[in-house]
Coordinates of C-alpha atoms in Angstrom, one line a residue:
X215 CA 24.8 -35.8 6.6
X216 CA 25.9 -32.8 4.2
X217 CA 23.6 -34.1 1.8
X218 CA 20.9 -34.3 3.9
X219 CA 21.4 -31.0 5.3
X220 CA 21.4 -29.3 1.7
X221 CA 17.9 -31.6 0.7
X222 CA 16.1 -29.9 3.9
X223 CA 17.2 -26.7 3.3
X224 CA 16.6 -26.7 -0.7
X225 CA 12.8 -28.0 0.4
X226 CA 12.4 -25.4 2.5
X227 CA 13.8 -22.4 0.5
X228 CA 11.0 -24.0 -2.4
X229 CA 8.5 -23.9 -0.6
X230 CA 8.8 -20.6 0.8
X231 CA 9.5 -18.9 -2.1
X232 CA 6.6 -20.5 -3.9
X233 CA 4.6 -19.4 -0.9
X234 CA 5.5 -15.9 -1.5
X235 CA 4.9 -16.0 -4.7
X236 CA 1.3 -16.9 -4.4
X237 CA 1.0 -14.9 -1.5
X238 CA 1.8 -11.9 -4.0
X239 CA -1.2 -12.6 -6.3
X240 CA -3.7 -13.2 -3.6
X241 CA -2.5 -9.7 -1.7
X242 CA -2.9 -8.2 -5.1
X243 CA -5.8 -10.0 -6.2
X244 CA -8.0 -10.0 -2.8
X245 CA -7.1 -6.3 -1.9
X246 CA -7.0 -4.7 -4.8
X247 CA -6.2 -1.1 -3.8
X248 CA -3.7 -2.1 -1.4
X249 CA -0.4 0.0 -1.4
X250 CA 3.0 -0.9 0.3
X251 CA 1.9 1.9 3.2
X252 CA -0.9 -0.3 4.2
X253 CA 1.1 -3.6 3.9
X254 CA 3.8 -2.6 5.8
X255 CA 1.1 -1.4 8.7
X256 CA -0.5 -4.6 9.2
X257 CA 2.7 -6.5 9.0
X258 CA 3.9 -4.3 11.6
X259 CA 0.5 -4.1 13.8
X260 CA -1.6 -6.7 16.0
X261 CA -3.6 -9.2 14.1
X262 CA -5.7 -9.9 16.4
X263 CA -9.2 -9.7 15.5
X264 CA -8.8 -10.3 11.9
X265 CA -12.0 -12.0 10.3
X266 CA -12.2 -15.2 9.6
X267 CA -13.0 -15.2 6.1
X268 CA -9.7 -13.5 5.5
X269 CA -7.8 -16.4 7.4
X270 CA -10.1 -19.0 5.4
X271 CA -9.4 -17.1 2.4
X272 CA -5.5 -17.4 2.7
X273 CA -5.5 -21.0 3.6
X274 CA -7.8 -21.7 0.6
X275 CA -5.9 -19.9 -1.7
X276 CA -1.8 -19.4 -1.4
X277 CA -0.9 -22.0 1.1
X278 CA -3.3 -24.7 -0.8
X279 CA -1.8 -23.8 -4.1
X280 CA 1.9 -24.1 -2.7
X281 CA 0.9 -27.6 -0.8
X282 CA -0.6 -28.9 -4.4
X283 CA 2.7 -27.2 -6.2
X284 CA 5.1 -28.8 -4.1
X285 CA 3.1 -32.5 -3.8
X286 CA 3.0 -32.0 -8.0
X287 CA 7.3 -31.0 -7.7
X288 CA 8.0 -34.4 -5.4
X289 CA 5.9 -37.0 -7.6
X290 CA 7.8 -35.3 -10.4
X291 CA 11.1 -35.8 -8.9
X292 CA 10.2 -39.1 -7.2
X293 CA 8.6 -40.8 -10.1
X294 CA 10.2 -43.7 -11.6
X295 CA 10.7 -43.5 -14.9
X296 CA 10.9 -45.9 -17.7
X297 CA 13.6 -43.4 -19.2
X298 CA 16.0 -40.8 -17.9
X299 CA 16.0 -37.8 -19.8
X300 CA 19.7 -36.6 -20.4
X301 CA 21.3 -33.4 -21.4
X302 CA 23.8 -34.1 -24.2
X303 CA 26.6 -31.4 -25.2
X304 CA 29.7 -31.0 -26.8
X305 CA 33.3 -30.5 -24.7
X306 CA 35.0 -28.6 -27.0
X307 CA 34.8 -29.7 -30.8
X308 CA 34.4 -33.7 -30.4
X309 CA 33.9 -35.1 -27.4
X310 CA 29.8 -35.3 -26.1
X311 CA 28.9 -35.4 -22.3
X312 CA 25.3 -36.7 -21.2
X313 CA 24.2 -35.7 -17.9
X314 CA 21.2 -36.9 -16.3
X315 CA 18.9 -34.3 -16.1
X316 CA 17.3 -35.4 -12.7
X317 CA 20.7 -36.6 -11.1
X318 CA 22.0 -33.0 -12.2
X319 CA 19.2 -30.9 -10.3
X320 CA 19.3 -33.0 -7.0
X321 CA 23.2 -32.2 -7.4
X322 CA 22.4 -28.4 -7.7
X323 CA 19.2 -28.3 -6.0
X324 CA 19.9 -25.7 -3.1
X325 CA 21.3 -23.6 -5.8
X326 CA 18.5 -23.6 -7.4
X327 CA 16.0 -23.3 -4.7
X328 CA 18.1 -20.0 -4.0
X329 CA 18.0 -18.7 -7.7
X330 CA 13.7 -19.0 -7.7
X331 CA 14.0 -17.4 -4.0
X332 CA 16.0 -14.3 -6.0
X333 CA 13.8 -14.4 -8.7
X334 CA 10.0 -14.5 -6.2
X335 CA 11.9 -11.5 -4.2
X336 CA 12.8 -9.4 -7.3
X337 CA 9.5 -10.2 -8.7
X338 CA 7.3 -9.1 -5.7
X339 CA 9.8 -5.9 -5.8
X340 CA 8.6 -4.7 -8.9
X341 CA 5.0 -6.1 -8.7
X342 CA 4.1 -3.7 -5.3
X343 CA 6.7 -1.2 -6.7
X344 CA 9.0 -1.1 -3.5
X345 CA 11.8 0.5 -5.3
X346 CA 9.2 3.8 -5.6
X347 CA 8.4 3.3 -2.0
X348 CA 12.3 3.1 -1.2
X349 CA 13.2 6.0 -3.6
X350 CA 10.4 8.1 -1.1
X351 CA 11.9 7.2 2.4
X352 CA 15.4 8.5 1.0
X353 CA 14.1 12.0 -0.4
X354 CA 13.0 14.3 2.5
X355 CA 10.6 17.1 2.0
X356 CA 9.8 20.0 4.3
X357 CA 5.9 20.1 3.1
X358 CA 3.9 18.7 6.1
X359 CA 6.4 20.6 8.3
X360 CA 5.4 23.9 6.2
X361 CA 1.8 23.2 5.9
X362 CA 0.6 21.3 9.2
X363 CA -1.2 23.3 11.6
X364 CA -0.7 22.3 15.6
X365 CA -4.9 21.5 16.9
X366 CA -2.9 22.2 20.0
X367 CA -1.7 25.4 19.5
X368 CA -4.7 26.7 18.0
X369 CA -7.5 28.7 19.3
X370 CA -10.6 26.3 19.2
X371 CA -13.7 28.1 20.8
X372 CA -17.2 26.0 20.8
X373 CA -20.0 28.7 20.8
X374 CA -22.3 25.5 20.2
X375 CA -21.5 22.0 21.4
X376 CA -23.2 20.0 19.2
X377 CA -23.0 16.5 20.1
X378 CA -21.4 14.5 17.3
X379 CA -22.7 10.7 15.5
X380 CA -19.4 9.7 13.4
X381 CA -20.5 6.2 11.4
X382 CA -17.3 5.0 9.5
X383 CA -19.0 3.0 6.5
X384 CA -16.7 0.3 5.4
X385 CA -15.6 0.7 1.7
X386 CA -18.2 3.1 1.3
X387 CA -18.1 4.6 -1.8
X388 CA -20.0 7.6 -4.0
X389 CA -19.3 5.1 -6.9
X390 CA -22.4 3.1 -5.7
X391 CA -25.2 6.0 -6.6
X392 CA -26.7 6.0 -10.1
X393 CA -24.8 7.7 -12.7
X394 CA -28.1 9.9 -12.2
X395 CA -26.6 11.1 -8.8
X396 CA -22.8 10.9 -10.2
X397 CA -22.0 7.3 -9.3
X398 CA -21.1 4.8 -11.8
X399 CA -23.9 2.5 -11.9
X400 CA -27.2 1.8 -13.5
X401 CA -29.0 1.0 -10.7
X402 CA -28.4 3.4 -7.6
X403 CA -27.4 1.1 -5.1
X404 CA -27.9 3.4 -2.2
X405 CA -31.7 5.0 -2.8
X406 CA -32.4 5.7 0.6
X407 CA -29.1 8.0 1.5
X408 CA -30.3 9.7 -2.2
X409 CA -32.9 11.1 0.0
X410 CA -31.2 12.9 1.8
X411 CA -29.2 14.7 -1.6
X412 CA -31.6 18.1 -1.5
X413 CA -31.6 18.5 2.0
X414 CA -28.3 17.5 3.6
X415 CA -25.2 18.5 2.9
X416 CA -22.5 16.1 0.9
X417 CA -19.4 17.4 -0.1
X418 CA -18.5 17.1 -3.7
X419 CA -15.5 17.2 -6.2
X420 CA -15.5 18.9 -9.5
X421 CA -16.5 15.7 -11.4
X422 CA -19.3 14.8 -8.7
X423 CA -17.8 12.4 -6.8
X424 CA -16.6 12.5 -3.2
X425 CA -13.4 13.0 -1.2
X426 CA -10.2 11.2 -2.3
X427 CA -7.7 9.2 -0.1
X428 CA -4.3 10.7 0.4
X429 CA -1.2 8.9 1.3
X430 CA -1.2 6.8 4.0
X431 CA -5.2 7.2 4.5
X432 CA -6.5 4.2 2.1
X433 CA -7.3 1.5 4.9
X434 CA -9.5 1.3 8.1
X435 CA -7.4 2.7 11.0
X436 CA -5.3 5.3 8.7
X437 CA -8.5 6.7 7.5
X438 CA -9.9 6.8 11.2
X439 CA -6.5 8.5 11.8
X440 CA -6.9 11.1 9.1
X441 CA -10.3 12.0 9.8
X442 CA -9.5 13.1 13.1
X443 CA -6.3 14.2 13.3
X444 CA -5.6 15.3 9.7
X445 CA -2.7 13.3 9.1
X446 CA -1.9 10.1 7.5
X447 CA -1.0 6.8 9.3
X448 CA 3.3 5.9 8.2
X449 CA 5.0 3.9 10.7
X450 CA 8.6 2.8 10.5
X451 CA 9.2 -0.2 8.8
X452 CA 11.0 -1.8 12.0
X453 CA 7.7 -1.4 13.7
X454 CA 6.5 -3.6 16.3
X455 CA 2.9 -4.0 16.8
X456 CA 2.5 -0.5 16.4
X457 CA 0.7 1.3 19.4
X458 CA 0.5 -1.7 21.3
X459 CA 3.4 -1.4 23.8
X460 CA 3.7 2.4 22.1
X461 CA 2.1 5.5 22.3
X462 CA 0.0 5.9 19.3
X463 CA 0.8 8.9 17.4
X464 CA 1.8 11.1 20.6
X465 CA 2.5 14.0 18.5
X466 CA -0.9 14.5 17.2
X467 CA -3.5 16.4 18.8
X468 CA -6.7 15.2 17.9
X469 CA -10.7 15.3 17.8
X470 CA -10.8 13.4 20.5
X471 CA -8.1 15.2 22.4
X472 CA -10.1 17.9 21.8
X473 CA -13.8 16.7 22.6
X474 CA -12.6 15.2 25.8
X475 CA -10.9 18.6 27.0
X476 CA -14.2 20.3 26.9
X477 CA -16.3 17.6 28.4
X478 CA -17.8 15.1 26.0
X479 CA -18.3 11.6 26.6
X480 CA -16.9 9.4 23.8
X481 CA -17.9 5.7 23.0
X482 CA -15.9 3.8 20.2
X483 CA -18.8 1.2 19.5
X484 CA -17.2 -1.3 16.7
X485 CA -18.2 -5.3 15.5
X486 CA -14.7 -6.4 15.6
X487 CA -12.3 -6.6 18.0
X488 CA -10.8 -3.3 18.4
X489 CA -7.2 -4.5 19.1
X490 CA -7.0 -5.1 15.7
X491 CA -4.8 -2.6 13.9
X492 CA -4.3 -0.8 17.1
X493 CA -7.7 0.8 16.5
X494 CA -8.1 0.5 20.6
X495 CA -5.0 2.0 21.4
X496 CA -5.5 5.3 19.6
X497 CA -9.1 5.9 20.6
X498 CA -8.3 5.5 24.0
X499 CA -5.1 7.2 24.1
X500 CA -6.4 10.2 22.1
X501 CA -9.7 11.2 23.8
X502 CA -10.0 8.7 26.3
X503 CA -13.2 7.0 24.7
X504 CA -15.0 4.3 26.1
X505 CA -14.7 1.1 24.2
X506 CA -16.9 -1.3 23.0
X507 CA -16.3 -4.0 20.6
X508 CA -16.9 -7.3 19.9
X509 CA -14.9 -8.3 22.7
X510 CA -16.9 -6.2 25.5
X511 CA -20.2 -7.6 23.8
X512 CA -18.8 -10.7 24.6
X513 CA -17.8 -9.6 28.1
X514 CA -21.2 -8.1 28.5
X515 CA -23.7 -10.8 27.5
X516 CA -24.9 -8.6 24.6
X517 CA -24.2 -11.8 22.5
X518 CA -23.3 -15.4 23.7
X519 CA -20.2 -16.0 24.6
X520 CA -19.6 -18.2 21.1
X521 CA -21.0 -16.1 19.2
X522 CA -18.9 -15.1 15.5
X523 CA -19.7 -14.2 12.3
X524 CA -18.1 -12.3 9.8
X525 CA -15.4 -9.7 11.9
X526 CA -17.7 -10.4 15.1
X527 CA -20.9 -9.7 14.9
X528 CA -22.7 -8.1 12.3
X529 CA -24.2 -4.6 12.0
X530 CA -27.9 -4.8 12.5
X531 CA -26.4 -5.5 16.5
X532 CA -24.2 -2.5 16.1
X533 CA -26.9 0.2 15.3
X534 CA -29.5 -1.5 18.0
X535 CA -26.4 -1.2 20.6
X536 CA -25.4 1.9 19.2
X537 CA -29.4 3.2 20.4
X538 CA -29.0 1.8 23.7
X539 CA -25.6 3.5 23.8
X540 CA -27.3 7.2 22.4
X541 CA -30.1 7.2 24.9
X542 CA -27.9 6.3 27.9
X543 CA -25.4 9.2 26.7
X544 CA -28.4 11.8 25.9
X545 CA -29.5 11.0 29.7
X546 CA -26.6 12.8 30.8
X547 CA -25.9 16.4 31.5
X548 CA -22.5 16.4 29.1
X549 CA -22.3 16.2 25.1
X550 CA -21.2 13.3 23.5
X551 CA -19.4 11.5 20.4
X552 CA -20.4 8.6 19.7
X553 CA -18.0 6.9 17.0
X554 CA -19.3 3.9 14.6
X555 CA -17.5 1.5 12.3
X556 CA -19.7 -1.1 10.4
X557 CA -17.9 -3.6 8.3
X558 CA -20.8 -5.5 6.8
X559 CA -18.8 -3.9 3.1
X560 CA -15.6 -5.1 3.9
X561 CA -14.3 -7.7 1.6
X562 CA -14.1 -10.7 1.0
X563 CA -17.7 -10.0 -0.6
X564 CA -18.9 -8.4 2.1
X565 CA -21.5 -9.7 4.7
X566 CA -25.2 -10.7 3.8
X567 CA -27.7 -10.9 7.1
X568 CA -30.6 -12.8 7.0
X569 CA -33.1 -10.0 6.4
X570 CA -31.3 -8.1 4.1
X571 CA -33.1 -8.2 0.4
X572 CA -31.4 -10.3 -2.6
X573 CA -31.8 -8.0 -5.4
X574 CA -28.7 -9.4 -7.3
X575 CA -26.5 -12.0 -8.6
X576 CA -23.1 -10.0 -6.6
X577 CA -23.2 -10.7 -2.9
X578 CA -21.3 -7.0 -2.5
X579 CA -24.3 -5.2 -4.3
X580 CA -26.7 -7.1 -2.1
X581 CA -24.5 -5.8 1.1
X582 CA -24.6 -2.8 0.2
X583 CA -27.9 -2.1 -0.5
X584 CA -28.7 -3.2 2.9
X585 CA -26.1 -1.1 4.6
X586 CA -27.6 1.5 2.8
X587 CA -31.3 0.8 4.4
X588 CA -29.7 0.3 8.0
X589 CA -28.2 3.3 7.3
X590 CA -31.3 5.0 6.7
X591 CA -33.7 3.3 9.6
X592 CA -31.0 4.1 11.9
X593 CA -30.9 7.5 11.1
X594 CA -34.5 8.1 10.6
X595 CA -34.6 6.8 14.5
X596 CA -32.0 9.3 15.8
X597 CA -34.4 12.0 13.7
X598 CA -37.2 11.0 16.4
X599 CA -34.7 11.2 19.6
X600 CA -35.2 14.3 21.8
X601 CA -31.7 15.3 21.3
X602 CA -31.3 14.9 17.6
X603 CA -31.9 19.2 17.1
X604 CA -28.1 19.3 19.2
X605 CA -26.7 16.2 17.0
X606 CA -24.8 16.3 14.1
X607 CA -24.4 13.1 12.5
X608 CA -21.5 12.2 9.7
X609 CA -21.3 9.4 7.5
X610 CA -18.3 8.6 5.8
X611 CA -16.4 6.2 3.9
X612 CA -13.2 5.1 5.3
X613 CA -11.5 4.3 2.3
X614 CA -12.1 2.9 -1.8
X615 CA -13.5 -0.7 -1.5
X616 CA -10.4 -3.5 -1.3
X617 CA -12.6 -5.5 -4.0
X618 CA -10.8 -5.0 -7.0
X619 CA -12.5 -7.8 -9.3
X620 CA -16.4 -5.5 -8.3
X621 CA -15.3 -2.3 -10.7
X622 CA -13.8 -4.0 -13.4
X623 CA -16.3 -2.5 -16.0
X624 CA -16.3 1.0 -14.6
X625 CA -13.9 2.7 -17.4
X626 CA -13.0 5.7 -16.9
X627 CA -14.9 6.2 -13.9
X628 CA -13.2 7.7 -11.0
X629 CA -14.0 6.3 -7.7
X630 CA -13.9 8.4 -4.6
X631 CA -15.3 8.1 -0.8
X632 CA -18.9 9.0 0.7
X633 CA -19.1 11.7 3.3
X634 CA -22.9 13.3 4.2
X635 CA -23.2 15.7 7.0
X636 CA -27.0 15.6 8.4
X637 CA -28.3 18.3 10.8
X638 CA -24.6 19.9 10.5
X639 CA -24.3 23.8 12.1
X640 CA -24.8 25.0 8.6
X641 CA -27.7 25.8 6.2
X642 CA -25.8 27.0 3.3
X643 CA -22.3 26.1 2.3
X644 CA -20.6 25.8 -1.0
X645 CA -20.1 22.0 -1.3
X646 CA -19.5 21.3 -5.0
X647 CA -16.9 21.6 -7.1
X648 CA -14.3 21.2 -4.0
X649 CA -11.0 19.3 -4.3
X650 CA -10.8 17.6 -0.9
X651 CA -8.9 14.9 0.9
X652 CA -9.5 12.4 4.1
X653 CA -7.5 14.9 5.9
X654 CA -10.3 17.4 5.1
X655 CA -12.6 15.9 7.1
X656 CA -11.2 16.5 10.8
X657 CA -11.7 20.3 10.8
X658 CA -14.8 19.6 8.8
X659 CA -16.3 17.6 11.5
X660 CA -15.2 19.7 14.5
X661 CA -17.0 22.8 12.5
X662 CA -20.4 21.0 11.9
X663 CA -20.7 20.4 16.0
X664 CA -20.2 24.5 16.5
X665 CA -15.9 24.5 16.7
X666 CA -14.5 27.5 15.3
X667 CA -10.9 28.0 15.1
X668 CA -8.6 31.0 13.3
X669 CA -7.2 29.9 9.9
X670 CA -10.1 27.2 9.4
X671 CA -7.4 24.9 9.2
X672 CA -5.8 22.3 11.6
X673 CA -3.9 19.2 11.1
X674 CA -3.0 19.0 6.9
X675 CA -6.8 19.5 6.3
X676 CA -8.7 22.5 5.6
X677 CA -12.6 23.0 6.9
X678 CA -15.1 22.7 3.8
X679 CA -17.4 24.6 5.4
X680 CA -15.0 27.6 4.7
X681 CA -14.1 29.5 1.7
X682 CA -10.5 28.5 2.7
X683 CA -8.6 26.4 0.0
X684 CA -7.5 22.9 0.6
X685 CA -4.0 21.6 0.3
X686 CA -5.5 20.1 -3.0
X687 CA -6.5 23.4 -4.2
X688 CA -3.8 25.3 -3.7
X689 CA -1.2 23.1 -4.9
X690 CA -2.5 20.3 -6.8
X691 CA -3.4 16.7 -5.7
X692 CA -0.8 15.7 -7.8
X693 CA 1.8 17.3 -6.1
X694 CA 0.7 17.2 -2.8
X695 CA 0.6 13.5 -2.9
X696 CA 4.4 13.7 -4.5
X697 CA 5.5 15.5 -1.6
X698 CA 3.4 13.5 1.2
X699 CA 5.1 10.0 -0.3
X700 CA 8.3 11.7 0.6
X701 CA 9.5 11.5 4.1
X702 CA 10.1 13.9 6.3
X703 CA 11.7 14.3 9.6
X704 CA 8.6 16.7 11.0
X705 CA 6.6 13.7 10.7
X706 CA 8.3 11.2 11.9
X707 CA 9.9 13.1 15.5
X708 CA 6.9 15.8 15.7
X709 CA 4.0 13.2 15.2
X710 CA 5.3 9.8 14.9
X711 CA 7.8 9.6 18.0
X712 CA 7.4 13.0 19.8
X713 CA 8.9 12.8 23.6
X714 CA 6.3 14.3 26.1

C-alpha cells in the first residue's frame, strides 16, 4: 500500500513538473512581451472569454508535449529488456556493488520526481525573473504618492464637450509604417492611417516612434486602465478574480467618472466577452457605461446564438455595430463616448476575415493591413456623420504586440504604440520629439474633447497638448520605471483598496 502510495504520488509530481516546464516556454514563446505583472493578473482574474485559439494553442502545445514525454518516460521504464543496465562502484578499496539501475530509480523515484519539481520551480524563477519582481514588492518608494494628481480633486472645466470615439487597436504598433514614416518596415503596412500624417495630429518620441508602455500598462485591460485613469494595473498577488466580487480600482477617479458626471452617454462596444479580465467591471463601475460585447450580441440577435470565431466575433461586425450605436447616441440631446476594442491583431497570428486582401506570406501582416483599411472606411464614415465637427476620435494602441517570433529581424529597432488624434480641439501642438507614456494619454484625451484642468496634469500622466513636461521628461524613463516597479503603500490603500 506504501508503495503504491509513493508510485501515484512520484507520477503525479512528474507530470506536473514537466507540465510546468513546458508551460514556461509556451508563455514565453507565445507571449513574447509578457512580464510577471501581467501573469500574475490573469492568474488572478476571470478567464472567461478567453479565445479559443489560445485554449487550442495550449492543449496543442504544453499539455501534448507532457502527454508524449510521459508515454515516452513509462515505455522506457516498462520496457522489457534483454539486459539490465547496472551501476558498478567500489565500497571502499575492494569490494564492488552493482545496482540495478532501473530497480534503483523505482526505489527512489518520489525523490526524484521532487528533485525535477525543485529544479522546473528554480528554473521558471530565473527564466521570468521573479526574484527582481520579489526584490520590487519589498522596497517601497514614495514616487506615485509624490507625483500623482487626484482627477477628483482637481478643477476640470469643459468650455467644449466634444463628444469622444476611443478605438483601442489590439497590438497596434508605429513599428508597422514604412521606415519612410519611422516604422521598421519596407513595406508600410498601414498606408491608409499614413494619410492622415499631415493633417492629424500623432504624437511622437524623439526617435519617431510612439508612446511607450510603463509598468503595469503592457496588456489589454492595464492599458485600458492607464489610458484613463493614468495609472497602471498591480493587483496583489493573493488576488481573487480581481474586480469580480471587488471594486475595481475604487481609489481612482477616472475618464469615465468624469464623462458621466457631466452628462455623457458611454457605450463600451467590444468582440469578446467583456468579463474577461474584469474589463466589464471597471467600465461599468467607473463611468457607468453601457455594455456591449459579444455576449449582448448574442443576447441581442445581432449574431446567431452559435455564432464564434476568433475572441467572438470579428471586427468588420464591431465597426458596422459601432455605426448603429454612433447614430442612435448622436440622436440624443447629450454628448457621448463611445469606447472600441478590436482584437482582429491579437495573437495567436491574429485574425484574417474573408474580405480582407492576402498581400503576404505572414497571416499577422495580412491582419494588419486590413485593420488598417477598416480603420480608415470607418473613419472616413464618421467624417460624413452630421456630428463628426463636435467628435474627436482617438486611435491607440493598447500595448507592443504579444508575437514575439513577428520582429525578430527588426535590430535595433525600438518598438512603441500608435496613438492619432483626428478632429482633436487643437490646430497646432508640439507633437514631436515628446517622451510620453500610456499614462499620458488620459489627460490627453480629456483635453482633445474641450477639458481643461490647472496643472495639465492628472493621474501619473501629463497632457501632450501642453508645454508641461511628462514624468518621462523630467526624470527619465529609466528611472521612472525603477521607482514604479517598486511598491508603494499610496498605491495599494489610496488606489488599489481605498474604503469609501
Amino acid at each position: 500500500m506504501k508503495n503504491k502510495i509513493f508510485t501515484i504520488l512520484s507520477w503525479i509530481i512528474l507530470v506536473v513538473s514537466i507540465l510546468l516546464l513546458y508551460s514556461s516556454f509556451w508563455v514565453k514563446g507565445t507571449f513574447g512581451l509578457l512580464n510577471f505583472d501581467s501573469l500574475l493578473y490573469h492568474l488572478n482574474t476571470n478567464f472567461s472569454g478567453t479565445s479559443s485559439d489560445m485554449i487550442f494553442s495550449f492543449i496543442y502545445n504544453p499539455l501534448l508535449k507532457t502527454i508524449i514525454t510521459i508515454i515516452i518516460i513509462v515505455i522506457i521504464v516498462n520496457h522489457k529488456y534483454d539486459y539490465k543496465p547496472y551501476l558498478v562502484f567500489k565500497i571502499f578499496k575492494f569490494k564492488e556493488k552493482k545496482v540495478d539501475l532501473f530497480h534503483l530509480i523505482k526505489k527512489i523515484r518520489l525523490m526524484l520526481s521532487i528533485f525535477l519539481f525543485i529544479v522546473v520551480i528554480i528554473f521558471i524563477i530565473f527564466y521570468f525573473n521573479v526574484l527582481e519582481y520579489y526584490k520590487n514588492t519589498i522596497t517601497y518608494s514614495t514616487f506615485i504618492e509624490e507625483n500623482y494628481v487626484n482627477p477628483e480633486n482637481t478643477n476640470i472645466k469643459f468650455n467644449k464637450k466634444k463628444n469622444l470615439v476611443h478605438i483601442y487597436v489590439e497590438s497596434f504598433e508605429n513599428t508597422f509604417f514604412s521606415k519612410e514614416y519611422g516604422g521598421a518596415y519596407d513595406d508600410n503596412l498601414l498606408p491608409n492611417l499614413t494619410g492622415y500624417l499631415n493633417n492629424e495630429i500623432m504624437f511622437l518620441n524623439p526617435n519617431g516612434g510612439g508612446f511607450y508602455n510603463s509598468r503595469a500598462t503592457g496588456w489589454t485591460i492595464a492599458a485600458m486602465v492607464a489610458q484613463t485613469a493614468g495609472v497602471g494595473l498591480i493587483v496583489p498577488v493573493n488576488g481573487n478574480e480581481y474586480g469580480i466580487n471587488s471594486s475595481f480600482l475604487p481609489g481612482v477617479y477616472a475618464m469615465g467618472d468624469i464623462l458621466n458626471k457631466e452628462g455623457y452617454n458611454q457605450t463600451l462596444l467590444i468582440g469578446s466577452d467583456a468579463n474577461f479580465a474584469g474589463r466589464k467591471s471597471y467600465f461599468q463601475q467607473h463611468g457607468n457605461y453601457q455594455i456591449k460585447d459579444y455576449l449582448y450580441a448574442k443576447e441581442n440577435n445581432l449574431i446567431p446564438k452559435d455564432y464564434y470565431v476568433w475572441w467572438g466575433y470579428e471586427d468588420s461586425k464591431l465597426f458596422s455595430f459601432a455605426k448603429d450605436e454612433l447614430l442612435d447616441l448622436s440622436s440624443k440631446n447629450e454628448p457621448f463616448n463611445l469606447t472600441l476594442l478590436t482584437t482582429n491583431t491579437h495573437h495567436i497570428g491574429g485574425y484574417l476575415e474573408e474580405d480582407c486582401e492576402v498581400k503576404y506570406n505572414e497571416q499577422l501582416k495580412n491582419a494588419i493591413l486590413c485593420t488598417d483599411l477598416q480603420l480608415y472606411e470607418f473613419v472616413e464614415w464618421i467624417k460624413q456623420q452630421d456630428f463628426y465637427n463636435n467628435t474627436t476620435i482617438v486611435i491607440t494602441g493598447d500595448h507592443l504586440s504579444m508575437e514575439p517570433s513577428f520582429f525578430n529581424d527588426l535590430g535595433t529597432y525600438e518598438r512603441t504604440n500608435f496613438n492619432m488624434f483626428i478632429n482633436a480641439n487643437y490646430k497646432t501642438v508640439k507633437n514631436t520629439n515628446r517622451l510620453f507614456s500610456t499614462l499620458d494619454l488620459f489627460p490627453t484625451i480629456l483635453s482633445s474633447i474641450g477639458a481643461e484642468f490647472d496643472g495639465n496634469k492628472l493621474g501619473l500622466g501629463t497632457n501632450l497638448f501642453s508645454n508641461e513636461k511628462t514624468l518621462y521628461e523630467i526624470y527619465g524613463r529609466d528611472y521612472v520605471e525603477s521607482e514604479l516597479s517598486k511598491s508603494s503603500r499610496f498605491y495599494q490603500y489610496e488606489i488599489l483598496e481605498k474604503k469609501k
